[in-house]
mmCIF file of C-alpha atoms in Angstrom:
data_model
loop_
_atom_site.group_PDB
_atom_site.id
_atom_site.type_symbol
_atom_site.label_atom_id
_atom_site.label_comp_id
_atom_site.label_asym_id
_atom_site.label_seq_id
_atom_site.Cartn_x
_atom_site.Cartn_y
_atom_site.Cartn_z
ATOM 1 C CA UNK A 6 60.277 86.786 -0.711
ATOM 2 C CA UNK A 7 61.865 85.353 -3.851
ATOM 3 C CA UNK A 8 65.429 86.879 -3.962
ATOM 4 C CA UNK A 9 66.721 84.850 -6.878
ATOM 5 C CA UNK A 10 70.601 85.550 -5.779
ATOM 6 C CA UNK A 11 72.942 83.365 -7.432
ATOM 7 C CA UNK A 12 75.716 82.495 -5.463
ATOM 8 C CA UNK A 13 78.432 84.355 -7.827
ATOM 9 C CA UNK A 14 76.034 87.366 -7.448
ATOM 10 C CA UNK A 15 76.313 86.596 -3.495
ATOM 11 C CA UNK A 16 80.015 87.157 -3.970
ATOM 12 C CA UNK A 17 80.286 90.008 -6.351
ATOM 13 C CA UNK A 18 77.750 92.309 -3.882
ATOM 14 C CA UNK A 19 79.678 91.113 -0.503
ATOM 15 C CA UNK A 20 83.065 90.977 -1.727
ATOM 16 C CA UNK A 21 82.906 87.294 -0.016
ATOM 17 C CA UNK A 22 84.945 84.342 -0.488
ATOM 18 C CA UNK A 23 83.356 81.545 -1.182
ATOM 19 C CA UNK A 24 84.184 77.944 0.662
ATOM 20 C CA UNK A 25 82.355 74.669 -0.656
ATOM 21 C CA UNK A 26 82.304 72.290 2.013
ATOM 22 C CA UNK A 27 79.747 70.257 0.035
ATOM 23 C CA UNK A 28 78.386 69.688 -3.499
ATOM 24 C CA UNK A 29 75.852 72.326 -4.139
ATOM 25 C CA UNK A 30 73.325 71.624 -6.925
ATOM 26 C CA UNK A 31 72.876 74.906 -8.909
ATOM 27 C CA UNK A 32 70.526 77.222 -7.555
ATOM 28 C CA UNK A 33 69.498 80.491 -6.530
ATOM 29 C CA UNK A 34 68.897 82.168 -2.779
ATOM 30 C CA UNK A 35 65.900 82.525 -2.420
ATOM 31 C CA UNK A 36 65.620 83.499 1.313
ATOM 32 C CA UNK A 37 67.975 85.374 3.873
ATOM 33 C CA UNK A 38 67.312 84.324 7.565
ATOM 34 C CA UNK A 39 69.154 85.849 10.618
ATOM 35 C CA UNK A 40 67.432 83.210 12.919
ATOM 36 C CA UNK A 41 67.656 79.159 12.906
ATOM 37 C CA UNK A 42 63.966 79.171 14.016
ATOM 38 C CA UNK A 43 62.786 80.889 11.055
ATOM 39 C CA UNK A 44 60.389 78.347 9.362
ATOM 40 C CA UNK A 45 61.712 79.507 6.196
ATOM 41 C CA UNK A 46 64.940 77.643 6.401
ATOM 42 C CA UNK A 47 65.384 75.267 3.241
ATOM 43 C CA UNK A 48 68.392 74.447 0.590
ATOM 44 C CA UNK A 49 67.871 77.935 -1.011
ATOM 45 C CA UNK A 50 67.806 79.385 2.191
ATOM 46 C CA UNK A 51 71.436 81.900 3.210
ATOM 47 C CA UNK A 52 72.012 81.968 7.133
ATOM 48 C CA UNK A 53 73.557 84.858 8.248
ATOM 49 C CA UNK A 54 76.048 84.543 11.269
ATOM 50 C CA UNK A 55 75.679 88.060 13.269
ATOM 51 C CA UNK A 56 77.558 88.992 16.376
ATOM 52 C CA UNK A 57 74.713 90.114 19.485
ATOM 53 C CA UNK A 58 75.762 91.743 22.594
ATOM 54 C CA UNK A 59 74.838 88.455 24.454
ATOM 55 C CA UNK A 60 74.931 85.534 21.996
ATOM 56 C CA UNK A 61 76.579 84.760 18.447
ATOM 57 C CA UNK A 62 74.734 83.369 15.460
ATOM 58 C CA UNK A 63 77.421 80.660 15.192
ATOM 59 C CA UNK A 64 76.523 78.870 18.044
ATOM 60 C CA UNK A 65 73.310 77.961 15.959
ATOM 61 C CA UNK A 66 74.740 77.141 12.589
ATOM 62 C CA UNK A 67 74.164 73.523 13.083
ATOM 63 C CA UNK A 68 70.505 73.842 13.835
ATOM 64 C CA UNK A 69 70.389 75.713 10.588
ATOM 65 C CA UNK A 70 71.961 72.756 9.002
ATOM 66 C CA UNK A 71 69.705 69.943 10.529
ATOM 67 C CA UNK A 72 66.660 72.111 9.258
ATOM 68 C CA UNK A 73 68.201 71.884 5.592
ATOM 69 C CA UNK A 74 70.082 75.034 5.456
ATOM 70 C CA UNK A 75 73.438 74.195 2.980
ATOM 71 C CA UNK A 76 74.849 78.246 2.938
ATOM 72 C CA UNK A 77 75.633 80.751 5.581
ATOM 73 C CA UNK A 78 77.308 84.021 5.355
ATOM 74 C CA UNK A 79 80.096 84.400 8.148
ATOM 75 C CA UNK A 80 83.211 86.496 9.264
ATOM 76 C CA UNK A 81 85.096 83.237 10.093
ATOM 77 C CA UNK A 82 85.371 79.979 8.513
ATOM 78 C CA UNK A 83 83.905 77.018 10.606
ATOM 79 C CA UNK A 84 85.825 73.983 9.577
ATOM 80 C CA UNK A 85 84.180 71.903 11.491
ATOM 81 C CA UNK A 86 80.559 72.138 10.187
ATOM 82 C CA UNK A 87 79.815 70.712 7.082
ATOM 83 C CA UNK A 88 77.835 73.803 5.379
ATOM 84 C CA UNK A 89 78.645 76.320 2.308
ATOM 85 C CA UNK A 90 80.482 79.420 3.518
ATOM 86 C CA UNK A 91 80.768 82.409 2.454
ATOM 87 C CA UNK A 92 83.238 84.289 4.034
ATOM 88 C CA UNK A 93 83.392 88.089 4.475
ATOM 89 C CA UNK A 94 85.091 90.866 6.857
ATOM 90 C CA UNK A 95 81.885 92.037 7.909
ATOM 91 C CA UNK A 96 78.227 90.057 8.143
ATOM 92 C CA UNK A 97 75.972 92.982 9.193
ATOM 93 C CA UNK A 98 77.556 95.311 5.987
ATOM 94 C CA UNK A 99 77.075 92.457 3.751
ATOM 95 C CA UNK A 100 73.589 91.751 4.823
ATOM 96 C CA UNK A 101 72.794 95.584 3.885
ATOM 97 C CA UNK A 102 75.117 95.036 0.484
ATOM 98 C CA UNK A 103 72.739 92.484 -0.313
ATOM 99 C CA UNK A 104 69.286 94.834 0.586
ATOM 100 C CA UNK A 105 70.800 97.635 -1.302
ATOM 101 C CA UNK A 106 71.665 95.872 -4.612
ATOM 102 C CA UNK A 107 67.816 94.243 -3.817
ATOM 103 C CA UNK A 108 66.361 97.519 -3.525
ATOM 104 C CA UNK A 109 68.156 98.632 -6.989
ATOM 105 C CA UNK A 110 65.764 96.195 -8.522
ATOM 106 C CA UNK A 111 62.569 98.183 -8.086
ATOM 107 C CA UNK A 112 61.052 101.744 -9.513
ATOM 108 C CA UNK A 113 57.889 101.609 -7.192
ATOM 109 C CA UNK A 114 57.159 104.641 -4.897
ATOM 110 C CA UNK A 115 59.153 103.820 -1.444
ATOM 111 C CA UNK A 116 57.842 106.128 1.534
ATOM 112 C CA UNK A 117 60.831 106.316 4.161
ATOM 113 C CA UNK A 118 59.770 107.427 7.685
ATOM 114 C CA UNK A 119 61.714 108.594 10.429
ATOM 115 C CA UNK A 120 61.558 110.841 13.541
ATOM 116 C CA UNK A 121 61.402 110.845 17.290
ATOM 117 C CA UNK A 122 57.419 109.839 18.081
ATOM 118 C CA UNK A 123 55.127 107.914 15.817
ATOM 119 C CA UNK A 124 57.253 106.280 12.982
ATOM 120 C CA UNK A 125 55.540 102.937 13.770
ATOM 121 C CA UNK A 126 51.915 104.582 14.071
ATOM 122 C CA UNK A 127 52.373 106.692 10.475
ATOM 123 C CA UNK A 128 53.634 103.592 8.929
ATOM 124 C CA UNK A 129 50.946 101.141 9.803
ATOM 125 C CA UNK A 130 47.853 104.072 9.313
ATOM 126 C CA UNK A 131 49.091 104.416 6.408
ATOM 127 C CA UNK A 132 48.983 100.802 5.583
ATOM 128 C CA UNK A 133 45.367 100.755 6.370
ATOM 129 C CA UNK A 134 44.591 103.818 4.354
ATOM 130 C CA UNK A 135 46.330 103.069 1.538
ATOM 131 C CA UNK A 136 46.021 98.918 0.952
ATOM 132 C CA UNK A 137 42.701 99.264 -1.178
ATOM 133 C CA UNK A 138 44.315 101.127 -3.819
ATOM 134 C CA UNK A 139 48.204 99.593 -3.607
ATOM 135 C CA UNK A 140 49.372 96.114 -3.275
ATOM 136 C CA UNK A 141 52.020 97.091 0.183
ATOM 137 C CA UNK A 142 55.206 95.845 1.310
ATOM 138 C CA UNK A 143 55.941 97.582 5.143
ATOM 139 C CA UNK A 144 58.500 97.022 7.767
ATOM 140 C CA UNK A 145 57.380 93.967 9.970
ATOM 141 C CA UNK A 146 56.729 95.442 13.825
ATOM 142 C CA UNK A 147 59.247 98.063 14.311
ATOM 143 C CA UNK A 148 61.878 96.937 11.980
ATOM 144 C CA UNK A 149 63.625 100.123 11.833
ATOM 145 C CA UNK A 150 67.448 99.341 12.868
ATOM 146 C CA UNK A 151 70.339 98.509 10.959
ATOM 147 C CA UNK A 152 69.448 94.888 10.523
ATOM 148 C CA UNK A 153 65.369 95.510 10.446
ATOM 149 C CA UNK A 154 65.684 97.600 7.614
ATOM 150 C CA UNK A 155 68.038 95.405 5.705
ATOM 151 C CA UNK A 156 65.255 92.761 6.430
ATOM 152 C CA UNK A 157 62.556 94.775 5.616
ATOM 153 C CA UNK A 158 64.069 95.780 2.397
ATOM 154 C CA UNK A 159 64.253 92.401 1.217
ATOM 155 C CA UNK A 160 60.843 91.573 1.789
ATOM 156 C CA UNK A 161 59.683 93.669 -1.452
ATOM 157 C CA UNK A 162 58.965 91.350 -4.605
ATOM 158 C CA UNK A 163 57.969 92.214 -8.027
ATOM 159 C CA UNK A 164 54.046 91.773 -6.798
ATOM 160 C CA UNK A 165 54.594 95.190 -4.643
ATOM 161 C CA UNK A 166 53.223 98.532 -6.000
ATOM 162 C CA UNK A 167 54.492 100.401 -2.747
ATOM 163 C CA UNK A 168 56.949 100.293 -0.022
ATOM 164 C CA UNK A 169 56.706 101.899 3.249
ATOM 165 C CA UNK A 170 59.964 101.728 5.051
ATOM 166 C CA UNK A 171 60.398 103.278 9.016
ATOM 167 C CA UNK A 172 64.307 104.276 10.008
ATOM 168 C CA UNK A 173 65.570 104.723 13.612
ATOM 169 C CA UNK A 174 68.717 106.178 14.808
ATOM 170 C CA UNK A 175 70.279 106.226 18.142
ATOM 171 C CA UNK A 176 73.633 108.064 17.111
ATOM 172 C CA UNK A 177 75.371 110.075 14.466
ATOM 173 C CA UNK A 178 76.958 108.020 11.145
ATOM 174 C CA UNK A 179 73.863 105.772 11.053
ATOM 175 C CA UNK A 180 71.345 107.160 8.937
ATOM 176 C CA UNK A 181 73.012 106.813 5.687
ATOM 177 C CA UNK A 182 73.685 103.078 5.799
ATOM 178 C CA UNK A 183 69.607 103.475 5.941
ATOM 179 C CA UNK A 184 69.188 105.461 3.293
ATOM 180 C CA UNK A 185 71.179 103.600 1.029
ATOM 181 C CA UNK A 186 68.574 100.764 1.564
ATOM 182 C CA UNK A 187 65.553 102.219 1.595
ATOM 183 C CA UNK A 188 66.231 105.421 -1.071
ATOM 184 C CA UNK A 189 62.934 106.694 -0.227
ATOM 185 C CA UNK A 190 61.017 108.670 -3.187
ATOM 186 C CA UNK A 191 58.827 109.732 -0.647
ATOM 187 C CA UNK A 192 59.850 111.319 3.006
ATOM 188 C CA UNK A 193 57.923 111.269 6.186
ATOM 189 C CA UNK A 194 59.508 113.519 9.164
ATOM 190 C CA UNK A 195 57.089 113.042 12.210
ATOM 191 C CA UNK A 196 58.997 115.144 14.381
ATOM 192 C CA UNK A 197 62.001 115.538 16.957
ATOM 193 C CA UNK A 198 62.366 114.604 20.982
ATOM 194 C CA UNK A 199 64.844 114.022 23.361
ATOM 195 C CA UNK A 200 64.973 110.121 22.632
ATOM 196 C CA UNK A 201 68.410 108.844 22.404
ATOM 197 C CA UNK A 202 69.897 112.637 23.368
ATOM 198 C CA UNK A 203 72.703 110.994 24.852
ATOM 199 C CA UNK A 204 73.718 109.043 21.730
ATOM 200 C CA UNK A 205 74.426 113.108 20.317
ATOM 201 C CA UNK A 206 76.656 114.561 22.882
ATOM 202 C CA UNK A 207 76.840 118.230 21.271
ATOM 203 C CA UNK A 208 75.858 121.601 22.314
ATOM 204 C CA UNK A 209 72.276 121.192 20.842
ATOM 205 C CA UNK A 210 71.228 117.062 20.076
ATOM 206 C CA UNK A 211 67.993 117.841 19.042
ATOM 207 C CA UNK A 212 69.767 120.405 15.853
ATOM 208 C CA UNK A 213 72.021 117.224 15.706
ATOM 209 C CA UNK A 214 69.325 114.428 15.386
ATOM 210 C CA UNK A 215 67.470 116.482 13.066
ATOM 211 C CA UNK A 216 70.594 116.876 10.472
ATOM 212 C CA UNK A 217 71.431 113.263 10.967
ATOM 213 C CA UNK A 218 67.438 111.757 10.483
ATOM 214 C CA UNK A 219 67.284 114.356 7.378
ATOM 215 C CA UNK A 220 70.355 112.442 5.819
ATOM 216 C CA UNK A 221 67.402 109.640 4.826
ATOM 217 C CA UNK A 222 65.438 112.361 2.545
ATOM 218 C CA UNK A 223 68.488 113.430 0.638
ATOM 219 C CA UNK A 224 66.901 112.048 -2.617
ATOM 220 C CA UNK A 225 63.049 112.279 -2.197
ATOM 221 C CA UNK A 226 60.854 113.482 -4.165
ATOM 222 C CA UNK A 227 58.196 114.847 -2.016
ATOM 223 C CA UNK A 228 58.841 115.346 1.836
ATOM 224 C CA UNK A 229 56.007 116.059 4.687
ATOM 225 C CA UNK A 230 56.693 116.917 7.957
ATOM 226 C CA UNK A 231 54.852 117.659 11.410
ATOM 227 C CA UNK A 232 55.792 120.448 13.026
ATOM 228 C CA UNK A 233 54.408 121.908 15.513
ATOM 229 C CA UNK A 234 50.600 121.630 14.244
ATOM 230 C CA UNK A 235 51.735 122.410 10.930
ATOM 231 C CA UNK A 236 52.150 120.272 8.051
ATOM 232 C CA UNK A 237 55.223 121.210 5.836
ATOM 233 C CA UNK A 238 54.958 119.665 2.486
ATOM 234 C CA UNK A 239 58.073 119.967 -0.152
ATOM 235 C CA UNK A 240 57.764 118.843 -3.480
ATOM 236 C CA UNK A 241 59.603 120.340 -6.654
ATOM 237 C CA UNK A 242 61.549 122.878 -5.110
ATOM 238 C CA UNK A 243 58.576 124.426 -4.055
ATOM 239 C CA UNK A 244 57.060 124.258 0.279
ATOM 240 C CA UNK A 245 53.648 124.567 1.560
ATOM 241 C CA UNK A 246 52.647 125.321 5.019
ATOM 242 C CA UNK A 247 49.468 123.371 5.903
ATOM 243 C CA UNK A 248 47.911 124.543 9.239
ATOM 244 C CA UNK A 249 46.137 121.494 10.906
ATOM 245 C CA UNK A 250 43.119 121.772 13.693
ATOM 246 C CA UNK A 251 40.763 119.401 15.484
ATOM 247 C CA UNK A 252 37.218 119.753 15.496
ATOM 248 C CA UNK A 253 35.137 117.715 17.296
ATOM 249 C CA UNK A 254 37.353 114.312 16.368
ATOM 250 C CA UNK A 255 37.564 116.010 12.992
ATOM 251 C CA UNK A 256 41.086 116.558 11.956
ATOM 252 C CA UNK A 257 41.268 119.908 9.545
ATOM 253 C CA UNK A 258 44.516 120.440 6.725
ATOM 254 C CA UNK A 259 44.147 123.864 6.061
ATOM 255 C CA UNK A 260 45.656 124.224 2.866
ATOM 256 C CA UNK A 261 46.086 127.573 0.898
ATOM 257 C CA UNK A 262 43.095 127.366 -1.204
ATOM 258 C CA UNK A 263 40.651 125.232 0.656
ATOM 259 C CA UNK A 264 40.216 123.416 4.078
ATOM 260 C CA UNK A 265 39.552 119.199 3.859
ATOM 261 C CA UNK A 266 38.502 117.794 6.830
ATOM 262 C CA UNK A 267 38.470 113.901 8.087
ATOM 263 C CA UNK A 268 36.323 112.526 11.027
ATOM 264 C CA UNK A 269 39.022 110.127 12.678
ATOM 265 C CA UNK A 270 37.777 107.921 16.120
ATOM 266 C CA UNK A 271 40.745 109.849 18.340
ATOM 267 C CA UNK A 272 40.894 112.897 19.895
ATOM 268 C CA UNK A 273 44.433 113.222 21.644
ATOM 269 C CA UNK A 274 47.081 115.688 20.005
ATOM 270 C CA UNK A 275 49.390 112.564 18.729
ATOM 271 C CA UNK A 276 46.336 110.623 16.792
ATOM 272 C CA UNK A 277 45.800 114.491 15.383
ATOM 273 C CA UNK A 278 49.596 114.256 14.211
ATOM 274 C CA UNK A 279 49.779 111.340 12.903
ATOM 275 C CA UNK A 280 46.986 111.285 10.902
ATOM 276 C CA UNK A 281 47.244 114.434 8.763
ATOM 277 C CA UNK A 282 50.671 113.005 7.997
ATOM 278 C CA UNK A 283 48.789 110.334 6.669
ATOM 279 C CA UNK A 284 46.257 112.153 4.967
ATOM 280 C CA UNK A 285 48.866 114.232 3.207
ATOM 281 C CA UNK A 286 50.898 111.506 2.286
ATOM 282 C CA UNK A 287 47.679 109.696 0.942
ATOM 283 C CA UNK A 288 46.437 112.732 -0.905
ATOM 284 C CA UNK A 289 50.540 112.950 -2.567
ATOM 285 C CA UNK A 290 49.512 109.572 -3.576
ATOM 286 C CA UNK A 291 46.509 110.265 -5.410
ATOM 287 C CA UNK A 292 43.697 109.079 -3.359
ATOM 288 C CA UNK A 293 40.829 110.924 -3.200
ATOM 289 C CA UNK A 294 39.693 112.474 -0.087
ATOM 290 C CA UNK A 295 36.390 110.634 -0.490
ATOM 291 C CA UNK A 296 38.792 107.258 -0.133
ATOM 292 C CA UNK A 297 40.512 108.782 2.498
ATOM 293 C CA UNK A 298 37.483 109.425 4.703
ATOM 294 C CA UNK A 299 36.340 106.162 4.503
ATOM 295 C CA UNK A 300 39.640 104.425 5.456
ATOM 296 C CA UNK A 301 40.759 107.118 7.998
ATOM 297 C CA UNK A 302 37.521 107.077 10.195
ATOM 298 C CA UNK A 303 38.300 103.251 10.876
ATOM 299 C CA UNK A 304 41.986 103.732 12.000
ATOM 300 C CA UNK A 305 42.855 101.080 14.295
ATOM 301 C CA UNK A 306 45.009 100.865 17.468
ATOM 302 C CA UNK A 307 48.374 100.002 17.619
ATOM 303 C CA UNK A 308 49.740 97.430 20.030
ATOM 304 C CA UNK A 309 51.918 99.053 22.613
ATOM 305 C CA UNK A 310 51.129 102.765 21.058
ATOM 306 C CA UNK A 311 49.150 104.251 23.164
ATOM 307 C CA UNK A 312 46.800 101.009 23.126
ATOM 308 C CA UNK A 313 43.747 101.627 25.259
ATOM 309 C CA UNK A 314 42.664 98.484 27.389
ATOM 310 C CA UNK A 315 39.686 98.277 29.623
ATOM 311 C CA UNK A 316 40.546 96.679 33.236
ATOM 312 C CA UNK A 317 38.717 94.278 34.974
ATOM 313 C CA UNK A 318 37.275 97.019 37.662
ATOM 314 C CA UNK A 319 36.209 99.863 35.353
ATOM 315 C CA UNK A 320 39.356 101.206 34.968
ATOM 316 C CA UNK A 321 41.623 101.972 32.095
ATOM 317 C CA UNK A 322 45.178 101.073 31.194
ATOM 318 C CA UNK A 323 46.759 102.662 28.714
ATOM 319 C CA UNK A 324 49.950 100.691 27.014
ATOM 320 C CA UNK A 325 52.349 102.435 25.863
ATOM 321 C CA UNK A 326 55.701 100.454 26.531
ATOM 322 C CA UNK A 327 57.399 100.359 23.622
ATOM 323 C CA UNK A 328 59.490 103.619 23.911
ATOM 324 C CA UNK A 329 59.809 106.121 26.670
ATOM 325 C CA UNK A 330 61.320 109.645 26.253
ATOM 326 C CA UNK A 331 60.053 113.048 27.780
ATOM 327 C CA UNK A 332 57.332 113.958 24.509
ATOM 328 C CA UNK A 333 56.087 110.246 24.326
ATOM 329 C CA UNK A 334 55.462 110.830 28.124
ATOM 330 C CA UNK A 335 53.457 114.092 27.407
ATOM 331 C CA UNK A 336 51.807 112.295 24.843
ATOM 332 C CA UNK A 337 50.631 109.259 26.560
ATOM 333 C CA UNK A 338 49.694 111.599 29.879
ATOM 334 C CA UNK A 339 47.597 114.014 27.428
ATOM 335 C CA UNK A 340 45.902 110.643 26.011
ATOM 336 C CA UNK A 341 45.552 109.145 29.214
ATOM 337 C CA UNK A 342 44.189 112.621 30.502
ATOM 338 C CA UNK A 343 41.559 112.358 27.619
ATOM 339 C CA UNK A 344 40.091 109.150 28.321
ATOM 340 C CA UNK A 345 39.655 108.795 32.225
ATOM 341 C CA UNK A 346 36.359 111.373 32.300
ATOM 342 C CA UNK A 347 33.980 108.874 34.487
ATOM 343 C CA UNK A 348 36.419 106.381 35.367
ATOM 344 C CA UNK A 349 37.533 105.896 38.988
ATOM 345 C CA UNK A 350 40.740 104.949 38.208
ATOM 346 C CA UNK A 351 43.529 105.434 35.327
ATOM 347 C CA UNK A 352 46.892 104.261 34.329
ATOM 348 C CA UNK A 353 49.296 104.821 31.970
ATOM 349 C CA UNK A 354 52.014 101.907 31.909
ATOM 350 C CA UNK A 355 55.184 103.514 29.637
ATOM 351 C CA UNK A 356 58.715 101.773 29.993
ATOM 352 C CA UNK A 357 61.615 101.909 27.665
ATOM 353 C CA UNK A 358 62.984 98.492 26.800
ATOM 354 C CA UNK A 359 66.383 100.272 25.703
ATOM 355 C CA UNK A 360 66.769 102.378 29.407
ATOM 356 C CA UNK A 361 67.498 104.743 27.247
#
């Protein structure tokens, strides 16, 4: 990642006040970090001082300086530290403004993914299917938050021909910021569930969540939506409904004029939904059915997403610890049932790290 942002540009983008604490050579900022442990720290690195519930980035500025860093973005001037400082009203907002500025440099296709379940699996499976045809930048791990999306977008560079980013929200008025950073040209909606219902205290939280999530797609050229065993494809003001079926581990997409069939290495309904969205997206990007089939038969397991592990005594563990809501539990138990035949013991492990 080489951002090539001057101090003057950063001040203009973020309305920052520059505090010159030490003489700066004329150089550009190439890397932005939020963690002083990053191996990318150098004189051309900008450290964004963010405040969390349990810690404050200001505690780690000296570590950043000791590793060769010379410029920080902060809300309060730190006069006791010998480091150049950009002072802004809100560092998270400033980070997002930089990401928005950076995103607008690119005209490549950008896929934006949101929904209650399956965002990371769809993103990783898309990468697997599309990597022979594109140079892809994608969200690391599950970087789909207000901070994670900004850091993901800042990974874009001129070598990439396709970007895939996921976006997650937990309450109203969050998606607009993510949409402004991602600016997707293709949208994927993986469906709605009851995760984060507590953040939408209205009469029908699922309708409110879907309305909020769809803000991501307000300017897309194409939209793919999963809805109860059916794909809905919207393009050029036209909507096509595509039923999806599974026949002996073969996913079938029933288009109005044909049926496309693709063998997959899974047989649970979550894999059917996720692979169907991947297939339709790849087709929309011009990949042939033969090319898709060659990749999709080898779809990888994703860590902590219905990850199948064999135990010491012939038992099987299904690891789905990343997230748990009612729909995720239903999917996980169904997957467990499909995988326990012939085994004495099968265990489903699920935990929501956010306590929701």
